[in-house]
PDB file of C-alpha atoms in Angstrom:
ATOM      1  CA  GLN A   1       2.917   0.797  16.265  1.00 94.00           C
ATOM      2  CA  VAL A   2       4.661   0.771  12.747  1.00 97.00           C
ATOM      3  CA  GLN A   3       2.931   3.319  10.241  1.00 98.00           C
ATOM      4  CA  LEU A   4       3.767   4.351   6.881  1.00 98.00           C
ATOM      5  CA  VAL A   5       1.733   7.064   5.332  1.00 98.00           C
ATOM      6  CA  GLU A   6       2.215   8.050   1.645  1.00 97.00           C
ATOM      7  CA  SER A   7       1.294  11.430  -0.003  1.00 97.00           C
ATOM      8  CA  GLY A   8       1.973  13.364  -3.146  1.00 97.00           C
ATOM      9  CA  GLY A   9       0.234  11.346  -5.682  1.00 95.00           C
ATOM     10  CA  GLY A  10      -2.139  12.617  -8.452  1.00 97.00           C
ATOM     11  CA  LEU A  11      -3.005  13.304 -11.914  1.00 98.00           C
ATOM     12  CA  VAL A  12      -0.047  14.411 -14.189  1.00 98.00           C
ATOM     13  CA  GLN A  13       0.449  14.458 -17.905  1.00 98.00           C
ATOM     14  CA  PRO A  14       2.764  12.194 -19.800  1.00 98.00           C
ATOM     15  CA  GLY A  15       6.290  13.600 -19.647  1.00 98.00           C
ATOM     16  CA  GLY A  16       5.628  15.311 -16.398  1.00 98.00           C
ATOM     17  CA  SER A  17       6.946  15.010 -12.901  1.00 98.00           C
ATOM     18  CA  LEU A  18       5.745  14.331  -9.506  1.00 98.00           C
ATOM     19  CA  ARG A  19       7.172  13.427  -6.056  1.00 98.00           C
ATOM     20  CA  VAL A  20       5.435  10.987  -3.652  1.00 98.00           C
ATOM     21  CA  SER A  21       6.770  11.089  -0.107  1.00 98.00           C
ATOM     22  CA  CYS A  22       6.101   8.429   2.870  1.00 98.00           C
ATOM     23  CA  ALA A  23       6.266   9.416   6.487  1.00 98.00           C
ATOM     24  CA  ALA A  24       7.449   6.778   8.898  1.00 98.00           C
ATOM     25  CA  SER A  25       6.884   6.069  12.461  1.00 98.00           C
ATOM     26  CA  GLY A  26       6.945   3.359  15.247  1.00 97.00           C
ATOM     27  CA  PHE A  27      10.480   2.092  14.202  1.00 97.00           C
ATOM     28  CA  THR A  28      14.163   3.186  14.079  1.00 98.00           C
ATOM     29  CA  PHE A  29      13.698   4.717  10.573  1.00 98.00           C
ATOM     30  CA  SER A  30      17.487   5.236  10.027  1.00 97.00           C
ATOM     31  CA  SER A  31      18.365   1.610  10.753  1.00 97.00           C
ATOM     32  CA  TYR A  32      16.371  -0.022   7.648  1.00 98.00           C
ATOM     33  CA  ALA A  33      16.367   0.035   4.189  1.00 98.00           C
ATOM     34  CA  MET A  34      13.100   1.361   2.536  1.00 98.00           C
ATOM     35  CA  ASN A  35      11.360   0.352  -0.730  1.00 98.00           C
ATOM     36  CA  TRP A  36       8.578   1.702  -3.095  1.00 98.00           C
ATOM     37  CA  TYR A  37       6.474  -0.517  -4.934  1.00 98.00           C
ATOM     38  CA  ARG A  38       3.585   0.009  -7.277  1.00 98.00           C
ATOM     39  CA  GLN A  39       0.586  -1.901  -8.451  1.00 98.00           C
ATOM     40  CA  ALA A  40      -1.281  -1.007 -11.615  1.00 97.00           C
ATOM     41  CA  PRO A  41      -4.759  -2.380 -12.395  1.00 91.00           C
ATOM     42  CA  GLY A  42      -4.804  -6.092 -13.261  1.00 94.00           C
ATOM     43  CA  LYS A  43      -1.039  -6.557 -12.553  1.00 96.00           C
ATOM     44  CA  GLU A  44       1.121  -7.903  -9.740  1.00 97.00           C
ATOM     45  CA  ARG A  45       2.742  -5.486  -7.165  1.00 97.00           C
ATOM     46  CA  GLU A  46       6.421  -4.834  -8.305  1.00 98.00           C
ATOM     47  CA  LEU A  47       9.329  -3.344  -6.525  1.00 98.00           C
ATOM     48  CA  VAL A  48      10.354   0.041  -8.133  1.00 98.00           C
ATOM     49  CA  ALA A  49      13.139   1.356  -6.119  1.00 98.00           C
ATOM     50  CA  ARG A  50      15.017   0.662  -2.881  1.00 98.00           C
ATOM     51  CA  ILE A  51      17.284   2.787  -0.697  1.00 98.00           C
ATOM     52  CA  SER A  52      19.808   1.718   1.966  1.00 98.00           C
ATOM     53  CA  TRP A  53      19.479   2.640   5.495  1.00 97.00           C
ATOM     54  CA  ARG A  54      22.197   5.177   5.074  1.00 96.00           C
ATOM     55  CA  GLY A  55      21.045   6.462   1.921  1.00 95.00           C
ATOM     56  CA  ASP A  56      24.226   5.643  -0.143  1.00 96.00           C
ATOM     57  CA  THR A  57      23.073   2.683  -2.005  1.00 98.00           C
ATOM     58  CA  THR A  58      19.819   2.634  -4.348  1.00 98.00           C
ATOM     59  CA  TRP A  59      18.407   0.176  -6.663  1.00 98.00           C
ATOM     60  CA  TYR A  60      15.755   0.619  -9.448  1.00 98.00           C
ATOM     61  CA  ALA A  61      13.654  -1.367 -11.791  1.00 98.00           C
ATOM     62  CA  ASP A  62      14.817  -1.204 -15.338  1.00 98.00           C
ATOM     63  CA  SER A  63      11.572   0.365 -16.220  1.00 97.00           C
ATOM     64  CA  VAL A  64      12.170   3.423 -14.168  1.00 98.00           C
ATOM     65  CA  LYS A  65      15.995   3.789 -14.381  1.00 98.00           C
ATOM     66  CA  GLY A  66      17.189   6.984 -15.355  1.00 98.00           C
ATOM     67  CA  ARG A  67      13.669   8.658 -14.749  1.00 98.00           C
ATOM     68  CA  PHE A  68      12.943   7.831 -11.032  1.00 98.00           C
ATOM     69  CA  THR A  69      15.157   8.820  -8.033  1.00 98.00           C
ATOM     70  CA  ILE A  70      14.778   7.499  -4.399  1.00 98.00           C
ATOM     71  CA  SER A  71      15.999   9.691  -1.488  1.00 98.00           C
ATOM     72  CA  ARG A  72      15.560   9.632   2.286  1.00 98.00           C
ATOM     73  CA  ASP A  73      15.801  12.197   5.146  1.00 98.00           C
ATOM     74  CA  ASN A  74      16.487  10.320   8.354  1.00 97.00           C
ATOM     75  CA  ALA A  75      16.082  13.299  10.384  1.00 97.00           C
ATOM     76  CA  LYS A  76      12.456  13.601   9.130  1.00 98.00           C
ATOM     77  CA  ASN A  77      11.891   9.702   9.023  1.00 98.00           C
ATOM     78  CA  SER A  78      10.691  10.157   5.405  1.00 98.00           C
ATOM     79  CA  VAL A  79      11.427   8.429   2.168  1.00 98.00           C
ATOM     80  CA  TYR A  80      10.710  10.026  -1.174  1.00 98.00           C
ATOM     81  CA  LEU A  81      10.316   8.833  -5.017  1.00 98.00           C
ATOM     82  CA  GLN A  82      10.930  11.796  -7.395  1.00 98.00           C
ATOM     83  CA  MET A  83       9.277  10.594 -10.744  1.00 98.00           C
ATOM     84  CA  ASN A  84      10.318  12.481 -13.992  1.00 98.00           C
ATOM     85  CA  SER A  85       9.214  11.941 -17.634  1.00 98.00           C
ATOM     86  CA  LEU A  86       6.241  10.081 -16.598  1.00 98.00           C
ATOM     87  CA  LYS A  87       4.435   7.672 -19.012  1.00 98.00           C
ATOM     88  CA  PRO A  88       1.088   6.373 -18.896  1.00 97.00           C
ATOM     89  CA  GLU A  89       2.394   2.854 -18.135  1.00 96.00           C
ATOM     90  CA  ASP A  90       3.697   4.496 -14.677  1.00 98.00           C
ATOM     91  CA  THR A  91      -0.120   4.749 -13.770  1.00 98.00           C
ATOM     92  CA  ALA A  92      -0.364   2.680 -10.447  1.00 98.00           C
ATOM     93  CA  VAL A  93      -0.854   2.786  -6.758  1.00 98.00           C
ATOM     94  CA  TYR A  94       2.453   3.753  -5.182  1.00 98.00           C
ATOM     95  CA  TYR A  95       3.362   2.091  -1.829  1.00 98.00           C
ATOM     96  CA  CYS A  96       5.918   2.588   0.712  1.00 98.00           C
ATOM     97  CA  ASN A  97       7.258  -0.597   2.301  1.00 98.00           C
ATOM     98  CA  VAL A  98       9.759  -1.680   5.170  1.00 98.00           C
ATOM     99  CA  VAL A  99      11.016  -5.182   6.047  1.00 98.00           C
ATOM    100  CA  LEU A 100      11.775  -5.133   9.812  1.00 97.00           C
ATOM    101  CA  GLY A 101      12.551  -8.872   9.776  1.00 94.00           C
ATOM    102  CA  PRO A 102      11.758 -12.398   8.791  1.00 93.00           C
ATOM    103  CA  GLN A 103       7.764 -12.156   9.241  1.00 91.00           C
ATOM    104  CA  SER A 104       7.669  -8.434   9.799  1.00 95.00           C
ATOM    105  CA  THR A 105       6.773  -6.495   6.620  1.00 97.00           C
ATOM    106  CA  TYR A 106       4.749  -3.320   6.811  1.00 98.00           C
ATOM    107  CA  TRP A 107       2.975  -1.548   4.031  1.00 98.00           C
ATOM    108  CA  GLY A 108       1.566   1.909   3.536  1.00 97.00           C
ATOM    109  CA  GLN A 109      -2.039   2.638   2.366  1.00 97.00           C
ATOM    110  CA  GLY A 110      -0.729   3.631  -0.996  1.00 97.00           C
ATOM    111  CA  THR A 111      -1.116   6.794  -3.181  1.00 98.00           C
ATOM    112  CA  GLN A 112      -2.703   6.946  -6.574  1.00 98.00           C
ATOM    113  CA  VAL A 113      -0.374   8.284  -9.586  1.00 98.00           C
ATOM    114  CA  THR A 114      -2.234   8.543 -12.890  1.00 98.00           C
ATOM    115  CA  VAL A 115      -0.562   9.519 -15.970  1.00 98.00           C
ATOM    116  CA  SER A 116      -2.920  10.551 -18.731  1.00 97.00           C
ATOM    117  CA  ALA A 117      -3.438  13.457 -21.052  1.00 95.00           C
TER     118      ALA A 117
END
């Protein structure tokens, strides 16, 4: 079965950095684009970053462009989100996501990122 397991969240001061990871299993990881979403309290879940199956194409939300970097290691079935220059408004639960087909979307359990002094 498909599993996405996030890790690496935590508490960081404004201006700091953090890297969250997602370990995938149960599907051919190297064949699919991967996404990072986040959901802040009281807000809708939003797409933060996307990376193509080969890792050569990325997309970022305007709010994180220039600060966050998505990457993947197909040999390790893992996708990463490096977050630099973190702001309090980046505080959210971060979710790994993959869409395998029209009605085949999977989510991880999420990892909390809190940016606070």
